[in-house]
Amino acid sequence: MNKIEIKHNNEVFDLPIVKGTENETGINIQQLRSKTNLITLDPGFKNTGSCKSSITFLDGENGILRYRGYSIESLAKNASFLEVAYLLIFGDLPLKNELDKLTNDIQDNAIIDEDLKKILDSFPRSAHPMGILSSLTSALIAFNPEKKISLSNSYKNKSEIFLYNTIVKLLAKIPILVSWVHRRRKGLSLDYGDFRNGYVENITRMMFQLPNQTYVQNNVVVNAMNKLLILHADHEQNCSTSTVRIVGSSEASLFASVSAGISALWGRLHGGANQAVIEMLEAIKNDNGDIKKYMIKAKDKSDPFRLMGFGHRVYKNFDPRAKIIKIAAHEVLKDLGINDPILEIAKSLEKEALDDEYFTSRKLYPNVDFYSGIIYKALNIPKEMFTVMFALGRVPGWIAHWREMRLNNDPIGRPRQIYIGEEFREYKKISER
Ligand code: ACO
């Protein structure tokens, strides 16, 4: 069967069935409205496919996550973050000369206008780093203007070279901005580093180097950061990626689209969960480790408290990234000789929830962010920066989706609605109301 029949007002209409490479199946409703005058209603897009994509495959029932066909487990174990970025964006793992070229091109663009430092300096110290990063990413547009887009020079006509140059700029500048946001919070000087020493190595150096000290690279830190960035690099049509695609669909620039993606990621139901998890675990610790009390709160429908780091829109058995991160959290704490009671609280809370009918019946399991904050904390990254680290990892995914949408000439994103407001009303002057 490659079509589905729907009956409406005693008439039967055919709609085509679409099938993906892993046999996921959907109904193509593009003709539904013109045939039947009906639209579909799906708040939160819980069951709506917004595009065809060949970047990431995710099977939530079986806990499978693959980037361009490669399992997340093998990439996290073997690959470098920049290789994974190349894979996501350009479709295949890079050859040595391709990776070298990308690295050199990134280094050539590893410069930010000094005036941007003034913008950074004008933010209050208390400003949340995600707000600063989103603003600075947007501000990059002013310092990297594109040629004016006219009808004959629309994005649809822009070449692969134009896309490549824009992509490389972003891959070079975002890590610098991230390190600047971090360093400014600590009152440290801002600098650029050298990506030819390794993309992740340069990120850790830019973030952690102290003034007047020779920086000694710590492989445990680099490996942990590499793994975390890879695990966060893409997750198909999540809230922030859908935001990037929908903003980009209006032909807004890559920088503008990614800035919007950063804002979408900020919320605690999405990327902001990593900060919220640590705050929750610290609150439990300061409350004499009373896990049971927080379990009761999480299950109480009149209490807005949720177990942060639990549950996922798509994963309904386990989040494969959480499994990898849990092991990595143990390793990092052990390697760095840190004994963090928060890890024990996290493990007990997880055990308690996995034995609880409320959580099992709703298929709520730890997600990627349940353990990631424990690693960031061990790496001495302040909790307000956790979501920024997530954003740094997600940049290649956002770029890959923006590029795919652009090359596919996808139409502007514009959902419909069912209007439930007032019927027509006559305007009355204020004196007559
Ligand atoms: N704690 C307690 N109850 C929960 C939780 C939770 N963390 N998550 C879901 N539930 C309950 C809901 O109350 C609801 O119960 P009901 O059916 O009795 O009304 C049911 O489980 C389904 O929850 P929904 O909110 O409808 O599920 P949805 O798919 O819309 O939300 C989400 C998924 C946002 C991730 C949700 O599980 C949540 O809020 N988790 C906590 C925040 C979090 O960890 N976010 C990070 C997600 S991963 C990422 O973005 C990188």
Short mmCIF file of C-alpha atoms and ligand atoms in Angstrom, two decimals:
data_model
loop_
_atom_site.label_atom_id
_atom_site.label_comp_id
_atom_site.label_asym_id
_atom_site.label_seq_id
_atom_site.Cartn_x
_atom_site.Cartn_y
_atom_site.Cartn_z
CA MET A 1 0.00 0.00 0.00
CA ASN A 2 1.52 3.32 -0.97
CA LYS A 3 -1.55 5.38 -0.24
CA ILE A 4 -4.14 5.86 2.47
CA GLU A 5 -7.84 6.50 1.96
CA ILE A 6 -9.66 9.04 4.07
CA LYS A 7 -13.41 9.46 4.08
CA HIS A 8 -14.89 12.89 4.67
CA ASN A 9 -18.47 14.05 3.92
CA ASN A 10 -19.11 10.69 2.22
CA GLU A 11 -16.29 11.25 -0.23
CA VAL A 12 -13.11 9.14 -0.31
CA PHE A 13 -9.73 10.77 -0.93
CA ASP A 14 -6.32 9.18 -1.47
CA LEU A 15 -3.22 10.47 0.24
CA PRO A 16 0.22 9.06 -0.55
CA ILE A 17 2.30 7.16 2.02
CA VAL A 18 5.96 8.16 2.29
CA LYS A 19 8.65 5.79 3.52
CA GLY A 20 12.14 6.56 4.85
CA THR A 21 15.27 4.44 4.45
CA GLU A 22 14.69 2.85 7.87
CA ASN A 23 11.04 2.13 7.00
CA GLU A 24 9.52 4.91 9.06
CA THR A 25 6.24 5.66 7.40
CA GLY A 26 4.13 8.79 7.16
CA ILE A 27 1.10 10.14 5.38
CA ASN A 28 1.90 12.93 2.96
CA ILE A 29 -0.83 15.46 3.72
CA GLN A 30 0.36 18.19 1.35
CA GLN A 31 -2.77 17.74 -0.79
CA LEU A 32 -5.17 17.22 2.14
CA ARG A 33 -6.42 20.80 2.28
CA SER A 34 -6.85 21.28 -1.45
CA LYS A 35 -8.77 17.98 -1.65
CA THR A 36 -10.85 18.16 1.52
CA ASN A 37 -10.52 21.68 2.97
CA LEU A 38 -9.24 20.06 6.16
CA ILE A 39 -6.02 20.82 7.99
CA THR A 40 -4.32 18.68 10.65
CA LEU A 41 -4.08 19.78 14.29
CA ASP A 42 -1.02 18.66 16.23
CA PRO A 43 0.07 21.01 19.07
CA GLY A 44 3.76 20.65 19.82
CA PHE A 45 4.15 18.81 16.48
CA LYS A 46 4.10 15.57 18.50
CA ASN A 47 3.23 13.53 15.43
CA THR A 48 4.15 15.78 12.53
CA GLY A 49 7.08 15.38 10.16
CA SER A 50 8.23 18.81 9.00
CA CYS A 51 10.69 17.68 6.33
CA LYS A 52 12.56 14.81 4.74
CA SER A 53 16.10 14.75 6.08
CA SER A 54 19.15 12.56 5.54
CA ILE A 55 21.22 13.82 8.47
CA THR A 56 20.23 11.95 11.63
CA PHE A 57 18.26 8.77 12.24
CA LEU A 58 16.57 8.36 15.59
CA ASP A 59 14.52 5.38 16.73
CA GLY A 60 13.06 6.37 20.08
CA GLU A 61 11.53 2.97 20.84
CA ASN A 62 14.82 1.14 20.43
CA GLY A 63 17.18 3.87 21.65
CA ILE A 64 19.01 4.20 18.32
CA LEU A 65 20.76 7.40 17.27
CA ARG A 66 22.88 7.60 14.11
CA TYR A 67 24.53 10.55 12.37
CA ARG A 68 24.58 9.96 8.60
CA GLY A 69 24.33 6.21 9.28
CA TYR A 70 27.10 6.00 11.93
CA SER A 71 26.06 4.94 15.45
CA ILE A 72 26.43 7.54 18.19
CA GLU A 73 28.27 4.93 20.26
CA SER A 74 31.02 4.42 17.68
CA LEU A 75 31.37 8.14 16.92
CA ALA A 76 31.59 9.06 20.62
CA LYS A 77 34.22 6.36 21.11
CA ASN A 78 36.38 6.94 18.05
CA ALA A 79 35.83 10.26 16.31
CA SER A 80 36.89 13.84 16.89
CA PHE A 81 34.19 16.50 17.21
CA LEU A 82 35.41 18.29 14.07
CA GLU A 83 35.18 15.02 12.07
CA VAL A 84 31.62 14.62 13.31
CA ALA A 85 30.84 18.23 12.42
CA TYR A 86 32.11 17.61 8.88
CA LEU A 87 30.11 14.37 8.69
CA LEU A 88 26.88 16.05 9.77
CA ILE A 89 27.28 19.10 7.57
CA PHE A 90 28.74 17.60 4.40
CA GLY A 91 27.37 14.05 4.55
CA ASP A 92 30.49 11.91 4.89
CA LEU A 93 33.48 11.45 7.17
CA PRO A 94 36.31 13.69 5.93
CA LEU A 95 39.47 12.46 4.27
CA LYS A 96 42.68 13.73 5.85
CA ASN A 97 43.14 16.51 3.28
CA GLU A 98 39.48 17.58 3.70
CA LEU A 99 39.82 17.78 7.47
CA ASP A 100 43.13 19.67 7.16
CA LYS A 101 41.51 22.15 4.76
CA LEU A 102 38.53 22.66 7.07
CA THR A 103 40.88 23.20 10.04
CA ASN A 104 42.96 25.75 8.12
CA ASP A 105 39.86 27.54 6.83
CA ILE A 106 38.47 27.71 10.36
CA GLN A 107 41.76 29.12 11.62
CA ASP A 108 41.75 31.74 8.82
CA ASN A 109 38.35 32.90 10.08
CA ALA A 110 39.23 32.75 13.79
CA ILE A 111 38.99 36.48 14.20
CA ILE A 112 36.27 38.63 15.71
CA ASP A 113 35.91 42.36 15.29
CA GLU A 114 37.26 44.16 18.34
CA ASP A 115 34.03 46.18 18.51
CA LEU A 116 32.23 42.98 19.47
CA LYS A 117 34.26 43.01 22.69
CA LYS A 118 32.66 46.35 23.47
CA ILE A 119 29.20 44.80 23.03
CA LEU A 120 30.24 41.93 25.30
CA ASP A 121 31.51 44.40 27.88
CA SER A 122 28.23 46.25 27.91
CA PHE A 123 26.27 43.24 29.25
CA PRO A 124 25.71 43.27 33.01
CA ARG A 125 27.79 40.67 34.86
CA SER A 126 24.58 39.00 35.98
CA ALA A 127 23.34 38.44 32.39
CA HIS A 128 22.75 34.79 31.53
CA PRO A 129 25.47 33.47 29.17
CA MET A 130 22.85 32.03 26.80
CA GLY A 131 21.33 35.47 26.28
CA ILE A 132 24.80 36.93 25.68
CA LEU A 133 25.76 34.17 23.23
CA SER A 134 22.54 34.52 21.27
CA SER A 135 23.00 38.32 21.06
CA LEU A 136 26.67 38.11 20.06
CA THR A 137 25.89 35.50 17.39
CA SER A 138 23.27 37.82 16.00
CA ALA A 139 25.68 40.77 16.26
CA LEU A 140 28.19 38.83 14.12
CA ILE A 141 25.91 39.59 11.16
CA ALA A 142 26.75 43.28 11.40
CA PHE A 143 30.46 42.51 11.20
CA ASN A 144 30.12 39.87 8.47
CA PRO A 145 27.55 41.42 6.13
CA GLU A 146 26.20 39.43 3.23
CA LYS A 147 25.66 40.86 -0.20
CA LYS A 148 22.19 42.36 -0.37
CA ILE A 149 19.67 39.73 -1.31
CA SER A 150 17.54 40.73 -4.26
CA LEU A 151 15.05 38.69 -6.24
CA SER A 152 17.74 37.66 -8.71
CA ASN A 153 20.30 37.07 -5.95
CA SER A 154 18.21 35.04 -3.53
CA TYR A 155 19.55 32.35 -1.26
CA LYS A 156 18.30 29.78 -3.73
CA ASN A 157 20.93 30.97 -6.21
CA LYS A 158 23.78 31.09 -3.73
CA SER A 159 26.58 28.68 -4.47
CA GLU A 160 28.03 25.87 -2.39
CA ILE A 161 31.16 28.04 -2.01
CA PHE A 162 29.09 30.81 -0.45
CA LEU A 163 27.50 28.29 1.94
CA TYR A 164 30.90 26.79 2.79
CA ASN A 165 32.42 30.18 3.60
CA THR A 166 29.51 31.11 5.86
CA ILE A 167 29.67 27.74 7.62
CA VAL A 168 33.40 27.98 8.23
CA LYS A 169 32.99 31.46 9.71
CA LEU A 170 30.45 30.18 12.21
CA LEU A 171 32.53 27.11 13.15
CA ALA A 172 35.44 29.48 13.83
CA LYS A 173 33.68 32.29 15.64
CA ILE A 174 31.20 30.53 17.95
CA PRO A 175 33.87 28.72 20.04
CA ILE A 176 35.71 32.03 20.45
CA LEU A 177 32.50 33.73 21.60
CA VAL A 178 31.79 30.85 24.00
CA SER A 179 35.24 31.14 25.53
CA TRP A 180 34.89 34.92 25.75
CA VAL A 181 31.53 34.66 27.53
CA HIS A 182 33.12 32.20 29.99
CA ARG A 183 36.32 34.20 30.54
CA ARG A 184 34.54 37.49 31.03
CA ARG A 185 32.44 35.97 33.82
CA LYS A 186 35.73 35.04 35.49
CA GLY A 187 37.35 38.42 34.78
CA LEU A 188 40.00 36.85 32.50
CA SER A 189 41.52 38.38 29.36
CA LEU A 190 40.01 37.42 25.98
CA ASP A 191 42.02 35.84 23.20
CA TYR A 192 41.77 33.65 20.11
CA GLY A 193 43.94 30.55 20.37
CA ASP A 194 44.87 28.39 17.39
CA PHE A 195 42.51 25.75 15.96
CA ARG A 196 45.43 24.04 14.21
CA ASN A 197 46.33 22.62 17.63
CA GLY A 198 43.04 20.69 17.52
CA TYR A 199 39.49 22.08 17.49
CA VAL A 200 38.46 20.78 20.91
CA GLU A 201 41.97 21.26 22.31
CA ASN A 202 41.76 24.91 21.29
CA ILE A 203 38.33 25.30 22.87
CA THR A 204 39.53 23.95 26.21
CA ARG A 205 42.68 26.09 26.04
CA MET A 206 40.74 29.23 25.15
CA MET A 207 38.35 28.60 28.04
CA PHE A 208 40.71 27.48 30.78
CA GLN A 209 44.11 29.10 30.17
CA LEU A 210 45.08 31.33 33.08
CA PRO A 211 47.11 34.53 32.64
CA ASN A 212 50.90 34.25 32.96
CA GLN A 213 50.77 30.46 33.09
CA THR A 214 51.85 27.90 30.52
CA TYR A 215 48.76 25.93 29.61
CA VAL A 216 49.17 22.16 29.98
CA GLN A 217 46.54 20.23 28.05
CA ASN A 218 44.70 17.68 30.17
CA ASN A 219 43.68 14.72 27.99
CA VAL A 220 40.90 13.67 30.37
CA VAL A 221 39.32 17.10 29.98
CA VAL A 222 39.78 17.14 26.19
CA ASN A 223 38.34 13.63 25.78
CA ALA A 224 35.35 14.37 28.01
CA MET A 225 34.65 17.61 26.16
CA ASN A 226 35.04 15.87 22.78
CA LYS A 227 32.53 13.19 23.79
CA LEU A 228 30.01 15.68 25.19
CA LEU A 229 30.16 17.85 22.08
CA ILE A 230 29.69 14.82 19.80
CA LEU A 231 26.73 13.55 21.82
CA HIS A 232 25.05 16.95 21.56
CA ALA A 233 25.91 17.60 17.91
CA ASP A 234 22.54 16.74 16.39
CA HIS A 235 19.18 15.32 17.30
CA GLU A 236 17.05 15.72 14.19
CA GLN A 237 13.94 17.95 14.42
CA ASN A 238 14.14 19.01 18.08
CA CYS A 239 12.88 22.39 19.29
CA SER A 240 16.04 24.42 18.56
CA THR A 241 16.82 22.72 15.23
CA SER A 242 13.24 23.19 14.06
CA THR A 243 13.63 26.83 15.08
CA VAL A 244 16.83 27.16 13.01
CA ARG A 245 15.09 25.58 10.02
CA ILE A 246 11.97 27.71 10.32
CA VAL A 247 13.93 30.96 10.74
CA GLY A 248 16.24 30.01 7.87
CA SER A 249 13.25 29.11 5.69
CA SER A 250 12.47 32.83 5.40
CA GLU A 251 15.96 33.20 3.88
CA ALA A 252 17.34 34.72 7.07
CA SER A 253 21.11 34.25 7.29
CA LEU A 254 22.84 31.32 8.97
CA PHE A 255 24.01 33.56 11.84
CA ALA A 256 20.47 34.88 12.41
CA SER A 257 19.03 31.35 12.29
CA VAL A 258 21.59 29.95 14.71
CA SER A 259 21.09 32.89 17.08
CA ALA A 260 17.39 31.95 17.17
CA GLY A 261 18.36 28.30 17.74
CA ILE A 262 20.45 29.33 20.76
CA SER A 263 17.43 31.12 22.23
CA ALA A 264 15.22 28.08 21.65
CA LEU A 265 17.78 25.83 23.32
CA TRP A 266 17.93 28.03 26.42
CA GLY A 267 14.62 26.92 27.96
CA ARG A 268 14.75 24.35 30.77
CA LEU A 269 12.52 21.90 28.93
CA HIS A 270 15.21 21.71 26.23
CA GLY A 271 18.95 22.50 26.58
CA GLY A 272 18.44 24.46 29.80
CA ALA A 273 17.69 21.14 31.50
CA ASN A 274 21.41 20.52 32.15
CA GLN A 275 21.64 23.56 34.42
CA ALA A 276 18.28 22.73 35.98
CA VAL A 277 19.44 19.15 36.76
CA ILE A 278 22.46 20.31 38.75
CA GLU A 279 20.36 22.89 40.58
CA MET A 280 17.85 20.16 41.42
CA LEU A 281 20.56 17.74 42.60
CA GLU A 282 22.14 20.48 44.73
CA ALA A 283 18.75 21.34 46.21
CA ILE A 284 18.23 17.66 47.12
CA LYS A 285 21.72 17.50 48.67
CA ASN A 286 21.04 20.63 50.72
CA ASP A 287 17.74 19.09 51.78
CA ASN A 288 19.58 16.22 53.55
CA GLY A 289 19.52 14.12 50.37
CA ASP A 290 15.79 13.58 50.76
CA ILE A 291 15.17 11.92 47.36
CA LYS A 292 11.76 10.58 48.32
CA LYS A 293 10.45 14.10 48.95
CA TYR A 294 11.39 15.16 45.41
CA MET A 295 9.92 12.00 43.92
CA ILE A 296 6.60 12.85 45.58
CA LYS A 297 6.80 16.43 44.27
CA ALA A 298 7.56 15.21 40.72
CA LYS A 299 4.49 12.96 40.74
CA ASP A 300 2.17 15.54 42.30
CA LYS A 301 0.15 17.12 39.47
CA SER A 302 -0.59 20.21 41.58
CA ASP A 303 3.17 20.81 42.01
CA PRO A 304 4.95 22.33 38.98
CA PHE A 305 8.18 20.52 39.93
CA ARG A 306 9.41 17.96 37.38
CA LEU A 307 12.34 15.63 37.67
CA MET A 308 14.76 17.53 35.48
CA GLY A 309 16.81 15.38 33.11
CA PHE A 310 13.99 12.82 32.95
CA GLY A 311 11.69 12.16 30.04
CA HIS A 312 12.05 12.80 26.35
CA ARG A 313 9.68 13.58 23.52
CA VAL A 314 11.09 10.79 21.37
CA TYR A 315 13.00 8.28 23.51
CA LYS A 316 10.57 5.95 25.23
CA ASN A 317 12.93 3.23 26.47
CA PHE A 318 16.27 4.86 27.04
CA ASP A 319 18.33 7.73 25.67
CA PRO A 320 21.49 6.19 24.16
CA ARG A 321 23.40 9.40 24.86
CA ALA A 322 22.54 9.19 28.57
CA LYS A 323 24.08 5.69 28.76
CA ILE A 324 27.36 6.94 27.29
CA ILE A 325 27.40 10.06 29.46
CA LYS A 326 26.70 8.15 32.67
CA ILE A 327 29.80 6.02 32.09
CA ALA A 328 31.83 9.09 31.05
CA ALA A 329 30.77 10.93 34.24
CA HIS A 330 32.19 8.07 36.35
CA GLU A 331 35.41 8.02 34.36
CA VAL A 332 35.95 11.78 34.44
CA LEU A 333 35.35 12.03 38.19
CA LYS A 334 37.67 9.07 38.79
CA ASP A 335 40.40 10.37 36.46
CA LEU A 336 40.28 13.85 37.97
CA GLY A 337 40.17 12.41 41.50
CA ILE A 338 36.89 14.15 42.32
CA ASN A 339 34.46 12.71 44.83
CA ASP A 340 31.22 14.55 44.13
CA PRO A 341 28.27 13.54 46.35
CA ILE A 342 25.99 14.89 43.59
CA LEU A 343 26.86 11.81 41.49
CA GLU A 344 25.62 9.49 44.25
CA ILE A 345 22.39 11.49 44.55
CA ALA A 346 21.92 11.29 40.76
CA LYS A 347 22.43 7.52 40.77
CA SER A 348 20.01 6.99 43.68
CA LEU A 349 17.42 9.27 42.10
CA GLU A 350 17.70 7.41 38.80
CA LYS A 351 17.32 4.05 40.57
CA GLU A 352 14.32 5.29 42.54
CA ALA A 353 12.59 6.64 39.41
CA LEU A 354 13.28 3.51 37.36
CA ASP A 355 11.55 1.46 40.07
CA ASP A 356 8.55 3.77 40.24
CA GLU A 357 5.32 3.00 38.40
CA TYR A 358 4.67 6.71 37.67
CA PHE A 359 7.90 6.98 35.68
CA THR A 360 7.90 3.51 34.10
CA SER A 361 4.27 3.71 32.95
CA ARG A 362 4.99 7.08 31.27
CA LYS A 363 8.26 5.77 29.84
CA LEU A 364 10.31 8.46 31.55
CA TYR A 365 14.04 7.70 31.58
CA PRO A 366 17.17 9.80 32.16
CA ASN A 367 17.95 11.92 29.11
CA VAL A 368 21.26 13.25 27.80
CA ASP A 369 21.28 16.06 30.33
CA PHE A 370 20.83 14.02 33.47
CA TYR A 371 24.57 13.30 33.77
CA SER A 372 26.18 15.91 31.48
CA GLY A 373 26.11 18.64 34.16
CA ILE A 374 28.08 16.39 36.52
CA ILE A 375 30.88 16.26 33.94
CA TYR A 376 30.77 20.00 33.23
CA LYS A 377 30.90 20.64 36.98
CA ALA A 378 33.94 18.35 37.28
CA LEU A 379 35.60 20.33 34.46
CA ASN A 380 35.10 23.48 36.56
CA ILE A 381 32.54 25.00 34.20
CA PRO A 382 30.00 27.14 36.09
CA LYS A 383 26.42 25.86 35.86
CA GLU A 384 25.17 28.96 34.00
CA MET A 385 27.57 27.93 31.21
CA PHE A 386 26.24 24.35 30.84
CA THR A 387 23.64 25.21 28.22
CA VAL A 388 26.24 27.28 26.36
CA MET A 389 28.37 24.12 26.12
CA PHE A 390 25.34 22.29 24.74
CA ALA A 391 24.89 25.08 22.16
CA LEU A 392 28.55 24.79 21.17
CA GLY A 393 28.04 21.09 20.52
CA ARG A 394 24.77 21.62 18.64
CA VAL A 395 26.22 24.19 16.18
CA PRO A 396 27.19 21.56 13.53
CA GLY A 397 23.70 20.05 13.69
CA TRP A 398 22.04 23.43 13.26
CA ILE A 399 24.35 24.21 10.34
CA ALA A 400 23.70 20.81 8.72
CA HIS A 401 19.93 21.32 8.86
CA TRP A 402 20.13 24.91 7.63
CA ARG A 403 22.31 23.80 4.70
CA GLU A 404 20.08 20.83 3.88
CA MET A 405 17.00 23.04 3.89
CA ARG A 406 18.74 25.60 1.71
CA LEU A 407 19.99 23.03 -0.83
CA ASN A 408 16.55 21.35 -0.94
CA ASN A 409 14.88 24.71 -1.60
CA ASP A 410 12.41 23.93 1.20
CA PRO A 411 9.43 26.33 1.33
CA ILE A 412 9.00 28.93 4.06
CA GLY A 413 7.75 27.36 7.31
CA ARG A 414 4.25 28.53 8.06
CA PRO A 415 1.92 26.27 10.07
CA ARG A 416 -1.85 26.75 10.11
CA GLN A 417 -4.20 26.90 13.09
CA ILE A 418 -7.75 26.25 14.19
CA TYR A 419 -9.09 29.64 15.24
CA ILE A 420 -11.10 29.51 18.47
CA GLY A 421 -11.47 33.25 19.20
CA GLU A 422 -14.38 35.66 18.90
CA GLU A 423 -16.54 35.78 15.80
CA PHE A 424 -16.78 39.07 13.91
CA ARG A 425 -17.36 42.11 16.16
CA GLU A 426 -17.99 45.77 15.29
CA TYR A 427 -15.40 48.24 16.62
CA LYS A 428 -16.83 50.52 19.32
CA LYS A 429 -15.28 53.84 20.27
CA ILE A 430 -13.81 53.88 23.80
CA SER A 431 -16.68 56.12 25.01
CA GLU A 432 -19.23 53.52 23.81
CA ARG A 433 -17.71 50.37 25.34
N1 ACO B 1 8.96 14.65 35.75
C1 ACO B 1 7.70 14.30 36.09
N2 ACO B 1 6.72 14.02 35.21
C2 ACO B 1 7.03 14.10 33.90
C3 ACO B 1 8.31 14.45 33.46
C4 ACO B 1 9.31 14.73 34.42
N3 ACO B 1 10.55 15.07 34.07
N4 ACO B 1 8.34 14.46 32.10
C5 ACO B 1 7.10 14.12 31.71
N5 ACO B 1 6.31 13.90 32.81
C6 ACO B 1 4.90 13.45 32.79
C7 ACO B 1 3.95 14.56 32.41
O1 ACO B 1 3.50 15.25 33.55
C8 ACO B 1 2.86 13.80 31.70
O2 ACO B 1 2.10 13.15 32.68
P1 ACO B 1 0.49 12.90 32.43
O3 ACO B 1 0.41 12.02 31.21
O4 ACO B 1 0.01 12.28 33.69
O5 ACO B 1 -0.10 14.28 32.20
C9 ACO B 1 3.63 12.71 30.93
O6 ACO B 1 4.81 12.48 31.73
C10 ACO B 1 4.01 13.08 29.51
O7 ACO B 1 4.73 14.30 29.58
P2 ACO B 1 4.70 15.40 28.44
O8 ACO B 1 5.15 16.71 29.03
O9 ACO B 1 3.38 15.37 27.74
O10 ACO B 1 5.79 14.85 27.43
P3 ACO B 1 6.49 15.68 26.29
O11 ACO B 1 6.96 14.69 25.30
O12 ACO B 1 5.61 16.80 25.85
O13 ACO B 1 7.73 16.37 27.07
C11 ACO B 1 9.85 16.71 28.03
C12 ACO B 1 9.02 15.90 27.02
C13 ACO B 1 9.65 18.21 27.79
C14 ACO B 1 11.34 16.41 27.81
C15 ACO B 1 9.40 16.35 29.46
O14 ACO B 1 9.64 14.96 29.70
C16 ACO B 1 10.11 17.17 30.54
O15 ACO B 1 9.64 18.26 30.88
N6 ACO B 1 11.29 16.69 31.09
C17 ACO B 1 12.03 17.45 32.05
C18 ACO B 1 12.90 18.50 31.34
C19 ACO B 1 14.06 17.88 30.60
O16 ACO B 1 14.79 17.05 31.12
N7 ACO B 1 14.28 18.35 29.36
C20 ACO B 1 15.40 17.92 28.51
C21 ACO B 1 14.92 17.07 27.36
S1 ACO B 1 16.29 16.47 26.43
C22 ACO B 1 16.76 17.79 25.53
O17 ACO B 1 16.02 18.65 25.17
C23 ACO B 1 18.17 17.88 25.24
#
